[in-house]
Coordinates of C-alpha atoms and ligand atoms in Angstrom, one line a residue:
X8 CA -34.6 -28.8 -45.9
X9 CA -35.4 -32.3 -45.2
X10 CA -35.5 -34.2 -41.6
X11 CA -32.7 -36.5 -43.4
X12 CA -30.9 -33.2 -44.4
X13 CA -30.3 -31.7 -42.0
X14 CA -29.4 -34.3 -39.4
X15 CA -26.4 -35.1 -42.2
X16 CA -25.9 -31.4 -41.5
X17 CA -25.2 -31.8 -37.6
X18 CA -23.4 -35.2 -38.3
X19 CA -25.8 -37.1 -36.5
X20 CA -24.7 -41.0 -36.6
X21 CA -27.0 -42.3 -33.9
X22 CA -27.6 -45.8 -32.7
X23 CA -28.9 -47.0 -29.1
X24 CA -27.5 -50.6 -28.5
X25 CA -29.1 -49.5 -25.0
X26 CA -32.4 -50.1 -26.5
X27 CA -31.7 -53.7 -27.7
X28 CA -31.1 -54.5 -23.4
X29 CA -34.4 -56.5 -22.5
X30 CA -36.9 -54.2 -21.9
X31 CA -37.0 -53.9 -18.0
X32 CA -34.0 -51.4 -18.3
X33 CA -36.2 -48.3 -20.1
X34 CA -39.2 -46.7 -21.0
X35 CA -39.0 -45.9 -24.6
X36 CA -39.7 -42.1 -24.5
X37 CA -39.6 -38.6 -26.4
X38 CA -38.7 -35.6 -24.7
X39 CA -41.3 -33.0 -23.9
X40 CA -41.1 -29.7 -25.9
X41 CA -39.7 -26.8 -25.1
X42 CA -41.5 -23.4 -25.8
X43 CA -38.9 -20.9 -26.3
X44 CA -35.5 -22.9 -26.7
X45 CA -32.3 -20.5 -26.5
X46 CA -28.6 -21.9 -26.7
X47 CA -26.6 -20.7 -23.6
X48 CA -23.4 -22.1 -24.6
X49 CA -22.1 -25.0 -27.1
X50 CA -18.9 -26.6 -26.9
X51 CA -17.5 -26.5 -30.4
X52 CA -14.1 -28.9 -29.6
X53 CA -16.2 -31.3 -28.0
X54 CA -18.8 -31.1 -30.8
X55 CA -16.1 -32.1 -33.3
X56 CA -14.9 -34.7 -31.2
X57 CA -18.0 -36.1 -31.9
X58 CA -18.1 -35.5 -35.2
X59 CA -20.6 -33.0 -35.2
X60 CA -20.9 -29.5 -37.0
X61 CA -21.0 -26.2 -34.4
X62 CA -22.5 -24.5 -37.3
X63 CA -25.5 -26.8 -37.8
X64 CA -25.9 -27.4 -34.0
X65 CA -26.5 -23.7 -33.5
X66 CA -29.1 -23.5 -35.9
X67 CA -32.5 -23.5 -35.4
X68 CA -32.9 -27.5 -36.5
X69 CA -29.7 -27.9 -34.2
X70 CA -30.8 -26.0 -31.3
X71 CA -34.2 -28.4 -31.3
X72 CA -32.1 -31.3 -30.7
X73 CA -30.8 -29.9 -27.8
X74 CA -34.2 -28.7 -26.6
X75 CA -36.0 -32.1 -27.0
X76 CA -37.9 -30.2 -30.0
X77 CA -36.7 -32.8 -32.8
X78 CA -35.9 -36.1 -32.2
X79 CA -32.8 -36.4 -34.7
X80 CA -33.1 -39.7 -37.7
X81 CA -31.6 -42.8 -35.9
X82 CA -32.3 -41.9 -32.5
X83 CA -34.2 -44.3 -30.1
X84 CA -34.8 -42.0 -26.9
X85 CA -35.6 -43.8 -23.7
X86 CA -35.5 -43.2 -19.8
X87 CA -33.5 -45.6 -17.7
X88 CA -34.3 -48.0 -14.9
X89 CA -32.0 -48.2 -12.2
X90 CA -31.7 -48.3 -8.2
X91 CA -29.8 -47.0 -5.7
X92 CA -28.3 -46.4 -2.6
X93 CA -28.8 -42.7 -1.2
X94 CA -27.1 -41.8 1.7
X95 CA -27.2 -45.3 3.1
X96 CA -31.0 -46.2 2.0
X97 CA -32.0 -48.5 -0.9
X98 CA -34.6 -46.8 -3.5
X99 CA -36.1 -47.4 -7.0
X100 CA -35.1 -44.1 -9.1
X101 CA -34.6 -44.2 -12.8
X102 CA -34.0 -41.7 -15.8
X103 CA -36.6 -38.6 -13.4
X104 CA -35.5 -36.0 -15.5
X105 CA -33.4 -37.4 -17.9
X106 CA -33.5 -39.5 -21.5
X107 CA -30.9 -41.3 -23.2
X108 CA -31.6 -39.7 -26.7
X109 CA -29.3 -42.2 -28.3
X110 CA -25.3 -42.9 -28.5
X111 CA -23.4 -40.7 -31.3
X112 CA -20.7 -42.9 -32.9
X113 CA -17.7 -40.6 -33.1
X114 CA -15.5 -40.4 -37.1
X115 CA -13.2 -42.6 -34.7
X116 CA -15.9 -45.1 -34.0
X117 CA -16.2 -44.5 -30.7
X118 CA -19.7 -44.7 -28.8
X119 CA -20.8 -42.0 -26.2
X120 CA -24.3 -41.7 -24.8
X121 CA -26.2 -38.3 -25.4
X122 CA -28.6 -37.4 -22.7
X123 CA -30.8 -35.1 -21.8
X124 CA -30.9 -33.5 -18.8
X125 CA -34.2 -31.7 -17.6
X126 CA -36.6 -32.6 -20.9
X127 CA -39.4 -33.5 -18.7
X128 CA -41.6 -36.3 -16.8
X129 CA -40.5 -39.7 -17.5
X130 CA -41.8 -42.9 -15.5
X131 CA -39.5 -42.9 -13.0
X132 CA -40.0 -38.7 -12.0
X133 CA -41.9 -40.0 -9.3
X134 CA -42.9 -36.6 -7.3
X135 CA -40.2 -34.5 -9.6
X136 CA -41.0 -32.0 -12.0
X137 CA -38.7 -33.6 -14.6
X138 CA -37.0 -30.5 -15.2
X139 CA -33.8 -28.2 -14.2
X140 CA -32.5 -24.9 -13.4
X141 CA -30.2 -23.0 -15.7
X142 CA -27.4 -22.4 -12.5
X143 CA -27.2 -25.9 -11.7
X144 CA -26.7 -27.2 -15.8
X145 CA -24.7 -24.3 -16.1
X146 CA -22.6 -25.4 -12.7
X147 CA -22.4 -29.3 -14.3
X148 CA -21.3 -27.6 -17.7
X149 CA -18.5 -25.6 -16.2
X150 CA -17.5 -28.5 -13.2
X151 CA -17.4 -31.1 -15.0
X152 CA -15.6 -29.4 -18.4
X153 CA -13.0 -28.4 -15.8
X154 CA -12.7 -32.0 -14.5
X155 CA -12.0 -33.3 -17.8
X156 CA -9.6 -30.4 -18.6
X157 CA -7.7 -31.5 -15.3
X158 CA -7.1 -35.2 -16.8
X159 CA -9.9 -36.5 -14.7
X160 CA -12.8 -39.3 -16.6
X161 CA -16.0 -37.5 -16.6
X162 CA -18.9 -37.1 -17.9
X163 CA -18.5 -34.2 -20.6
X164 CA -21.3 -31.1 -21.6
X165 CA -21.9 -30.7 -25.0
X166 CA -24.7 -27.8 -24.6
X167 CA -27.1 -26.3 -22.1
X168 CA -30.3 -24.3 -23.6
X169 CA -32.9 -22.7 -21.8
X170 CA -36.6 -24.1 -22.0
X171 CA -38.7 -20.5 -21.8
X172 CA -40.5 -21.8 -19.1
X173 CA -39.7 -20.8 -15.7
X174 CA -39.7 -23.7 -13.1
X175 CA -40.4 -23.5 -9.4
X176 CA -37.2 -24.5 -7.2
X177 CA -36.3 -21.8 -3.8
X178 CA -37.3 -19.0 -6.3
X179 CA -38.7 -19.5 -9.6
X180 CA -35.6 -20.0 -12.4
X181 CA -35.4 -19.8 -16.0
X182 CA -35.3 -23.8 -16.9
X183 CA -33.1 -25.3 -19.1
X184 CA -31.6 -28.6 -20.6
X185 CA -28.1 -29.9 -20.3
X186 CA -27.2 -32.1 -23.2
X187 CA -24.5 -34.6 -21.3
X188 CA -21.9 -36.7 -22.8
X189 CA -20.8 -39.8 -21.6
X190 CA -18.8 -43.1 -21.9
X191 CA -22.4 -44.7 -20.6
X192 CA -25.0 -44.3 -18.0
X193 CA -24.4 -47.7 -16.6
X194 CA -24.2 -47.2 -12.6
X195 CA -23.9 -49.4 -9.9
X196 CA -27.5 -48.6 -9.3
X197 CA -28.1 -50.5 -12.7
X198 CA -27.0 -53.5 -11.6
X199 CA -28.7 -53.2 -8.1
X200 CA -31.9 -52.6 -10.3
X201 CA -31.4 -55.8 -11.8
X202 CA -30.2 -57.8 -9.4
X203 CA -33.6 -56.9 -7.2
X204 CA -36.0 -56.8 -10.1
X205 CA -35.0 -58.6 -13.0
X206 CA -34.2 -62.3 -13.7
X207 CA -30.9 -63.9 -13.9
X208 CA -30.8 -63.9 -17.5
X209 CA -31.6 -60.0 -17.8
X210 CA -28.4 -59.4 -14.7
X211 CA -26.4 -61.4 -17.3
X212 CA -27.5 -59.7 -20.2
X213 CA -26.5 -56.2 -18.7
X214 CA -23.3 -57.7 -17.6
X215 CA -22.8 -58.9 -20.9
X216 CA -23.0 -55.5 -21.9
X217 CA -21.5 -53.4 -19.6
X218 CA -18.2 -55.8 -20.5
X219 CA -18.4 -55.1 -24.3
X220 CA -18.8 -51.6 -24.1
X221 CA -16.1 -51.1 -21.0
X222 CA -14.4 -54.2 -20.5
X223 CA -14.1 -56.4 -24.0
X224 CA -11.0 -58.0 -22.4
X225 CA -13.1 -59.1 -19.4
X226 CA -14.9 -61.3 -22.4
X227 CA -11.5 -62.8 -23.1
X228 CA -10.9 -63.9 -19.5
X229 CA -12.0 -67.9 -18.0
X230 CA -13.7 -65.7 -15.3
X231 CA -15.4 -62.8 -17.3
X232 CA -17.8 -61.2 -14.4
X233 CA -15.2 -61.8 -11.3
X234 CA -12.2 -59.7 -14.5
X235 CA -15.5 -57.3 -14.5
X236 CA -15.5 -57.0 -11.0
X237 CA -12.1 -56.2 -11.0
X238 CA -11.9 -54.0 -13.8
X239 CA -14.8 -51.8 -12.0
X240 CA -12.8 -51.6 -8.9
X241 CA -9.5 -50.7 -10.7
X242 CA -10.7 -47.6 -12.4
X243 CA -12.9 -46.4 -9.3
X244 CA -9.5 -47.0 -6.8
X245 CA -7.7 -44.4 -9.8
X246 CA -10.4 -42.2 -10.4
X247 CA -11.0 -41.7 -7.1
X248 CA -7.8 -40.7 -6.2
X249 CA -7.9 -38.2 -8.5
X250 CA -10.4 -36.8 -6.8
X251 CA -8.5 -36.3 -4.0
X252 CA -5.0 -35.3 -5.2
X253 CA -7.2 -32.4 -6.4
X254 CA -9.5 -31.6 -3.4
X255 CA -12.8 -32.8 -5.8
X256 CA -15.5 -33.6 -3.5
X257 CA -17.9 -35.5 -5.1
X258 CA -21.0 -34.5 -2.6
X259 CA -23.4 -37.2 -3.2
X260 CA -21.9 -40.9 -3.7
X261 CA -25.0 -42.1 -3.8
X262 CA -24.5 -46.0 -5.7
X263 CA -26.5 -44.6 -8.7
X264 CA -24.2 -41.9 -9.2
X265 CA -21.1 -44.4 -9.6
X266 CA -20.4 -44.9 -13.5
X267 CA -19.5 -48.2 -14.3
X268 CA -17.2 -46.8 -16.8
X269 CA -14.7 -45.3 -14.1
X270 CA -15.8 -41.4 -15.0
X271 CA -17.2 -38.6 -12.7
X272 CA -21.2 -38.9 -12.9
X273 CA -23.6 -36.6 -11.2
X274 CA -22.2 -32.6 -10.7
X275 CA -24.9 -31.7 -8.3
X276 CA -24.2 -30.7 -4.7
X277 CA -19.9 -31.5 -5.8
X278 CA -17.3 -28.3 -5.4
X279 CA -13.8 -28.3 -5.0
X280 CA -12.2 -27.4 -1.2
X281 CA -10.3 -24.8 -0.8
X282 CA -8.7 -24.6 3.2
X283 CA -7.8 -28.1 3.4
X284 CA -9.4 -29.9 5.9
X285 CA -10.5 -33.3 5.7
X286 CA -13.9 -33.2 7.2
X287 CA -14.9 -30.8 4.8
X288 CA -18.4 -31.2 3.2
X289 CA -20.1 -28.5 1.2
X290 CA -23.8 -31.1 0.8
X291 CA -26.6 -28.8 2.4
X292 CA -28.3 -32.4 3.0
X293 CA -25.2 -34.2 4.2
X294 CA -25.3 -33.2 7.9
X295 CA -23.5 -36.5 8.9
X296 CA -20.6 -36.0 6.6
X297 CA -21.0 -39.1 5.1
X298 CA -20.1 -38.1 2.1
X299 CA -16.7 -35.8 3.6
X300 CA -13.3 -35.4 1.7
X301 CA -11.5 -37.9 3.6
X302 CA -14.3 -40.5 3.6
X303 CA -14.9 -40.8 -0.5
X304 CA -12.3 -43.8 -0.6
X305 CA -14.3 -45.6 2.2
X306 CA -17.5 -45.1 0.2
X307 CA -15.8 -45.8 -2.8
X308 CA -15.3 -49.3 -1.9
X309 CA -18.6 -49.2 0.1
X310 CA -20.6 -48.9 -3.4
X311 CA -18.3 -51.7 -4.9
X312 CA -19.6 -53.8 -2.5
X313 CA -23.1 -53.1 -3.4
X314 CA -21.8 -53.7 -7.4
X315 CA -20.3 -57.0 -5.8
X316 CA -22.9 -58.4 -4.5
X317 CA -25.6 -57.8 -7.5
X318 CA -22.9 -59.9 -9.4
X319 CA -22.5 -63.0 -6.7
X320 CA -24.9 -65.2 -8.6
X321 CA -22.9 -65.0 -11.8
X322 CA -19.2 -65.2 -10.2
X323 CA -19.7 -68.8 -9.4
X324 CA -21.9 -71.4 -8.8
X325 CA -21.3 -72.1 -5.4
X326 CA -22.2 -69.1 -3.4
X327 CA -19.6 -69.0 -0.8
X328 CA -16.9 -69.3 -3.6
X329 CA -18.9 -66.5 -4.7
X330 CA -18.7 -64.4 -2.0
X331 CA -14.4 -65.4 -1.3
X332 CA -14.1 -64.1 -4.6
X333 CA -15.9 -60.9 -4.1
X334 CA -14.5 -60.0 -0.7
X335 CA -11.1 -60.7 -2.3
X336 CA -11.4 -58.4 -5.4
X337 CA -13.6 -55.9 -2.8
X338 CA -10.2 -56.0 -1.0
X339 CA -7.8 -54.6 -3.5
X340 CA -9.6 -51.6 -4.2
X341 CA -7.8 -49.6 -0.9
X342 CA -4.6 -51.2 -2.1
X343 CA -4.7 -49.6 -5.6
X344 CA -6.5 -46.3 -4.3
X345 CA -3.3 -46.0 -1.9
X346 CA -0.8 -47.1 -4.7
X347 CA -2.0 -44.0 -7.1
X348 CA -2.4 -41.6 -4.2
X349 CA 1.3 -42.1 -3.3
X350 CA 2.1 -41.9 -7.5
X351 CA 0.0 -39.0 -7.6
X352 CA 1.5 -37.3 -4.4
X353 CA 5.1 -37.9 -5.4
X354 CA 4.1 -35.7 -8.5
X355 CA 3.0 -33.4 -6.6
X356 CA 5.9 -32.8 -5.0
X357 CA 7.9 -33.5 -7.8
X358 CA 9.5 -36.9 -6.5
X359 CA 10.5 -39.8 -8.5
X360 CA 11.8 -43.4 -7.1
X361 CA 9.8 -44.3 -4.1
X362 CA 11.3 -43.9 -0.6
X363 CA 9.9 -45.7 2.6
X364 CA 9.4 -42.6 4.2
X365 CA 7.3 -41.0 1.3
X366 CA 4.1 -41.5 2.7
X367 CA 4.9 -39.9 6.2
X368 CA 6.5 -36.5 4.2
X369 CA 3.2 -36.3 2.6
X370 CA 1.5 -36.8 5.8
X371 CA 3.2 -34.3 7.9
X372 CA 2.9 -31.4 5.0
X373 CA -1.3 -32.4 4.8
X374 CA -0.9 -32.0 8.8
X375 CA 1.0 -28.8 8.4
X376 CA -2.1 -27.6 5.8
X377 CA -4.7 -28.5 8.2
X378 CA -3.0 -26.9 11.1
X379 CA -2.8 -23.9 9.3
X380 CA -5.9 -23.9 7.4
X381 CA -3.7 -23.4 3.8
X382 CA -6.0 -23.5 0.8
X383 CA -5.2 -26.7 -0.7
X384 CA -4.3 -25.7 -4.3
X385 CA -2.4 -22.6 -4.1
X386 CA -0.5 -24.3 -1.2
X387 CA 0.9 -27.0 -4.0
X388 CA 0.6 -24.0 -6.6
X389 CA 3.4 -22.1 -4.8
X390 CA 5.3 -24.8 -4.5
X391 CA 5.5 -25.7 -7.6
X392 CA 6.3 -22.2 -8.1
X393 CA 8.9 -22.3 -5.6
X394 CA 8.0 -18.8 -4.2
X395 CA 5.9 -19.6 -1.1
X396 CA 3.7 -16.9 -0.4
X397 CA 3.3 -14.9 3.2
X398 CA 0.8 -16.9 4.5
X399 CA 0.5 -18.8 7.9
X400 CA 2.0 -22.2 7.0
X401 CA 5.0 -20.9 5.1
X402 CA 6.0 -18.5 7.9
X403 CA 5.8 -21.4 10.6
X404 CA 8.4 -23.2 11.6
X405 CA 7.0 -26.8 11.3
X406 CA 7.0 -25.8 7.3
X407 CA 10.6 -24.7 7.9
X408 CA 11.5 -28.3 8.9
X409 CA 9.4 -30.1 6.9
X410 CA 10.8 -28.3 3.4
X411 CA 14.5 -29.6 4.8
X412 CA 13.1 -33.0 4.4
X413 CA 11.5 -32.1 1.3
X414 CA 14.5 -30.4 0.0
X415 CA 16.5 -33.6 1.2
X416 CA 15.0 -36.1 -0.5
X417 CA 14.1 -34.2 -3.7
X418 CA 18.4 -34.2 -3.1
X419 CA 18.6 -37.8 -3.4
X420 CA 16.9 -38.2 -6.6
X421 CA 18.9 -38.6 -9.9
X422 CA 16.6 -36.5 -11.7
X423 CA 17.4 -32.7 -12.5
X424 CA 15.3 -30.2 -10.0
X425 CA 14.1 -28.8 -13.7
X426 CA 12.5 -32.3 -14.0
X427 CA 11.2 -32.2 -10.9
X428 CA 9.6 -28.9 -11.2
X429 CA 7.8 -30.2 -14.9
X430 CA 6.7 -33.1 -12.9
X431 CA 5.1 -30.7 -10.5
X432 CA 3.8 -28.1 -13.0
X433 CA 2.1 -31.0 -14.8
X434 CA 0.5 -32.4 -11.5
X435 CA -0.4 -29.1 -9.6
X436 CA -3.2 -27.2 -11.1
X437 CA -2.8 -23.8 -11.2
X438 CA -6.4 -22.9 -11.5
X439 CA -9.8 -25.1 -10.7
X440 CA -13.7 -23.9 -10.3
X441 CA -13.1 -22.1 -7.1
X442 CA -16.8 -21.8 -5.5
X443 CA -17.4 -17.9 -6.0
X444 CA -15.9 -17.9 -9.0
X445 CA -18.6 -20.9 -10.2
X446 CA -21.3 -18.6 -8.1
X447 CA -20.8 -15.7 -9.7
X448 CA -20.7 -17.0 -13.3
X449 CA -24.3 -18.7 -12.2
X450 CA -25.8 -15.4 -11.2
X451 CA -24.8 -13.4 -13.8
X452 CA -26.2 -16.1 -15.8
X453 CA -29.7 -16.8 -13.7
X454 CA -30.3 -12.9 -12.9
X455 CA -29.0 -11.4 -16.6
X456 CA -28.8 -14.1 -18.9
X457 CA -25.4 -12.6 -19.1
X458 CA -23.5 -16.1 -20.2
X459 CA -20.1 -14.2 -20.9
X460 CA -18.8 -14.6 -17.3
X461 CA -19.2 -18.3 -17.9
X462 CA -17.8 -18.7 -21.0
X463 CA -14.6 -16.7 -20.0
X464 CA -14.5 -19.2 -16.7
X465 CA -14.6 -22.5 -19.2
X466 CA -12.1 -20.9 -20.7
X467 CA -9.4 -20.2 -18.3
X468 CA -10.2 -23.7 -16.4
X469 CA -9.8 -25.3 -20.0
X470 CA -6.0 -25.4 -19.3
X471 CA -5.6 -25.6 -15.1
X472 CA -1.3 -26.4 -15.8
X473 CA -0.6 -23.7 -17.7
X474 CA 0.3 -21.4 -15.3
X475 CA -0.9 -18.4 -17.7
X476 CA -0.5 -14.6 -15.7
X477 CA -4.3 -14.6 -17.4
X478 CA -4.9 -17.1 -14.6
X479 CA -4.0 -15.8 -11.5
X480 CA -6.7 -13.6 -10.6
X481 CA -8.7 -16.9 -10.9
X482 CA -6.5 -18.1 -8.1
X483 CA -7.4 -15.2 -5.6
X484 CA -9.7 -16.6 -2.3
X485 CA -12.7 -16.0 -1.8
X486 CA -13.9 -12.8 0.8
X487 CA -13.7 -14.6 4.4
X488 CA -17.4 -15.0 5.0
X489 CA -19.4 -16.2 8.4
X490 CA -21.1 -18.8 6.0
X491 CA -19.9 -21.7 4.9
X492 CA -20.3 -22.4 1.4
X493 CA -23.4 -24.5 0.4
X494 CA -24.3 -27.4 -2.5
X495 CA -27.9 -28.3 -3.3
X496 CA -28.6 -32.3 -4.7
X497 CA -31.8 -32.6 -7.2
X498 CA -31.5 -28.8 -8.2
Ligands
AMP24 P1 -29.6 -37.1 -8.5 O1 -29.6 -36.5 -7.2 O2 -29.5 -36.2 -9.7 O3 -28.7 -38.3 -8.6 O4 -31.1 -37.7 -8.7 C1 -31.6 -38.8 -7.9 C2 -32.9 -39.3 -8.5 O5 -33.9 -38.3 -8.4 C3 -32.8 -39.7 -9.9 O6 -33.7 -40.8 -10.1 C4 -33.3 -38.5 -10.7 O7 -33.8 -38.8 -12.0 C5 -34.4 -38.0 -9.7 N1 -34.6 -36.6 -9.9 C6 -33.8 -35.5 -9.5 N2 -34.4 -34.3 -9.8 C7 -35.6 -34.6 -10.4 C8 -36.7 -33.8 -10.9 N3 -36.6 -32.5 -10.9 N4 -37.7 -34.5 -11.5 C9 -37.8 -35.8 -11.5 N5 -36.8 -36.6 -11.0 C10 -35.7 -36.0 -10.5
MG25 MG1 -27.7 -39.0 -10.2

């Protein structure tokens, strides 16, 4: 079969409008080989999302692809430049460990990047091996496939293969490549990378960009970059609070892990909380907390601010008009992150209309929780339920009181108490990644290349609202344990 053949076969329809950017944003580059490449698991709806073939993709020409072993026809594959803040400290990074093999236009002629993750040394590796693990792709597969199943933008996971070459992390590990799917790998770090290091023309040119792929009406507007600024800000104040009406903790909000398209980037050292408390960090390398549950709005607007100022020069000539208009649009983002956590709260607890005293309801019951140390989603799971269970906060009296005023104001609504409940079934998940759930599907699949736990896990998660008797075993707690639960970053 011919190169041309059998790239048809997969459905292949590659072109990298990323590669027409002036040069200083890549490194045209293949991806190193891989000795013994074996597919761990393939996601056959998203593959024909795409328009590709599951069948072709398995096969030995597919399974290249994914291993950096064939560069398919029509892909350009190149590492990216970009900056960033971590943890508070500006750095040059760039594509380490990662390529851009090209962007598949969907039967639907959409555009999504396909990237490599862990296909070797690139310009930017600097110390890094260029490679990864098989737990922690396997962990960004199933995280971030549950993310998208919960209504949350993300990145998506098309595949993960193993390499047949073990790598050296803690203990050595079978490596392996993710293949990631994504609206684009623009980041705030992108612009920060051009804004230090490339000439005005080259920040417009990615602005340019970043507005026709993301933001076409932003071309429309008399003010295109300040629209783009705004835009930005919009979708991180929403996505954001997703994160939090679910308990997501994103770990490491480093300014190169933001995504200029408004999806979840980056599944490192993230995992979802289960006691609520808002000072919870999971990050082995975040000892501050700076990057804590309740402080992920704060950073949130923190990295915009970074974005904002890469784009001063092109918001207006004069730079203090500049500036006014950036601290102005830099201000909305906690009003609109507060607007959809109150929305996403009142579907939570099943409440339409807005009341005045909505916010302090939710308040006292997230008080209640924290008092009580109540696991965050089975608390709202039972509720939705309407059986709550025999735990600490349900038998205390504060709860008592506060489901009155629940109770009372769910009362007051027009709306049927069956709507309510839908509006709550649809909100509440029933099911996320719980962490040992994640940990043991990661050593079944590091210690036995046993990959079935996994799969069964992407499964169940693949529909958190529908409150399946299949999924509540996937509900239970973990054993109490002396040690808290730990993330790794670069794994
Ligand atoms: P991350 O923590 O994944 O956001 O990565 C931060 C930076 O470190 C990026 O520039 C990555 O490409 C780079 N990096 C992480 N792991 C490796 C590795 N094993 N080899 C080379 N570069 C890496
Ligand atoms: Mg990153």
């Amino acid at each position: 079969m011919s190169e041309n053949q059998s790239t048809m076969e997969a459905g292949w329809n590659l072109d990298n409008s990323y590669a027409r950017l002036p040069e200083t944003f890549y490194t045209l580059q293949n991806p190193a080989a891989s000795r013994a490449p074996k597919l761990v698991v393939l996601n056959e709806k998203l593959a024909a999302e795409l328009g590709l073939r599951a069948e072709a993709l398995r096969g030995e020409e597919g399974i290249a692809v994914f291993a950096g072993n064939r560069v398919p026809d029509g892909a350009t594959p190149l590492a990216q430049a970009y900056a960033g803040h971590q943890f508070g400290h500006f750095n040059m990074l760039g594509d380490g460990r990662a390529l851009l093999i090209s962007e598949q236009i969907t039967p639907q002629g959409d555009r999504f990047d396909i990237q490599l993750k862990g296909s070797g040394v690139t310009p930017y590796s600097r110390r890094g091996d260029g490679r990864a693990a098989v737990g922690p792709m396997l962990r960004e597969y199933i995280i971030s496939e549950a993310m998208s199943a919960l209504g949350i933008p993300t990145t998506r996971s098309l595949a993960v293969v193993t390499t047949g070459t073990e790598i050296i992390r803690d203990t050595v590990q079978p490596g392996a490549i993710l293949t990631r799917v994504a609206a684009s790998h623009i980041r705030v770090g992108t612009f920060q990378y051009a804004a230090n290091w490339g000439s005005l023309e080259e920040l417009r040119a990615l602005a340019d960009y970043t507005i026709a792929r993301h933001y076409p009406e932003a071309a429309e507007d008399e003010r295109p970059y300040v629209r783009l600024l705004q835009s930005v800000i919009s979708r991180q104040a929403k996505l954001i609070a997703k994160w939090q009406l679910v308990g997501f903790i994103h770990g490491v909000m480093n300014t190169d892990n933001m995504a200029l398209s408004g999806e979840t980037i980056d599944y490192g050292p993230c995992a979802f909380m289960d006691a609520y408390d808002p000072a919870t960090v999971f990050s082995s390398i975040d000892s501050q907390g700076r990057y804590a549950y309740r402080n992920q709005p704060g950073i949130g607007a923190w990295n915009l601010a970074r974005f904002a100022e890469t784009l001063l020069p092109l918001l207006h000539e004069t730079e203090a008009e500049a500036v006014s208009l950036a601290e102005e649009a830099i201000a909305g983002f906690a009003e609109q992150f507060h607007h959809h956590w109150l929305t996403g709260m009142r579907g939570k607890l099943g409440l339409f209309g807005e009341e005045e005293a909505d916010e302090a309801l939710f308040d006292d019951l997230l008080r209640l929780m924290h008092h009580h140390q109540a696991d965050f989603t089975n608390t709202f799971r039972a509720l939705t339920l309407g059986k709550p269970e025999d735990t600490a906060m349900f038998g205390s009296t504060g709860f008592t009181d506060w489901q009155e005023r629940w109770q009372a104001r769910r009362g007051r609504q027009q709306e049927s108490l069956e709507a309510s409940h839908l509006l709550m079934k649809s909100s509440n998940p029933a099911i996320i990644p719980r962490n040992h759930r994640v940990e043991a599907a990661l050593e079944a699949a590091a210690s036995q290349q046993d990959y079935s736990v996994t799969e069964k896990l992407v499964a169940v998660l693949s529909n958190p609202f529908a409150y399946t008797p299949e999924q509540e075993e996937y509900t239970d707690l973990p054993e109490p344990s002396s040690c808290r639960y730990r993330t790794y970053c670069g794994t």
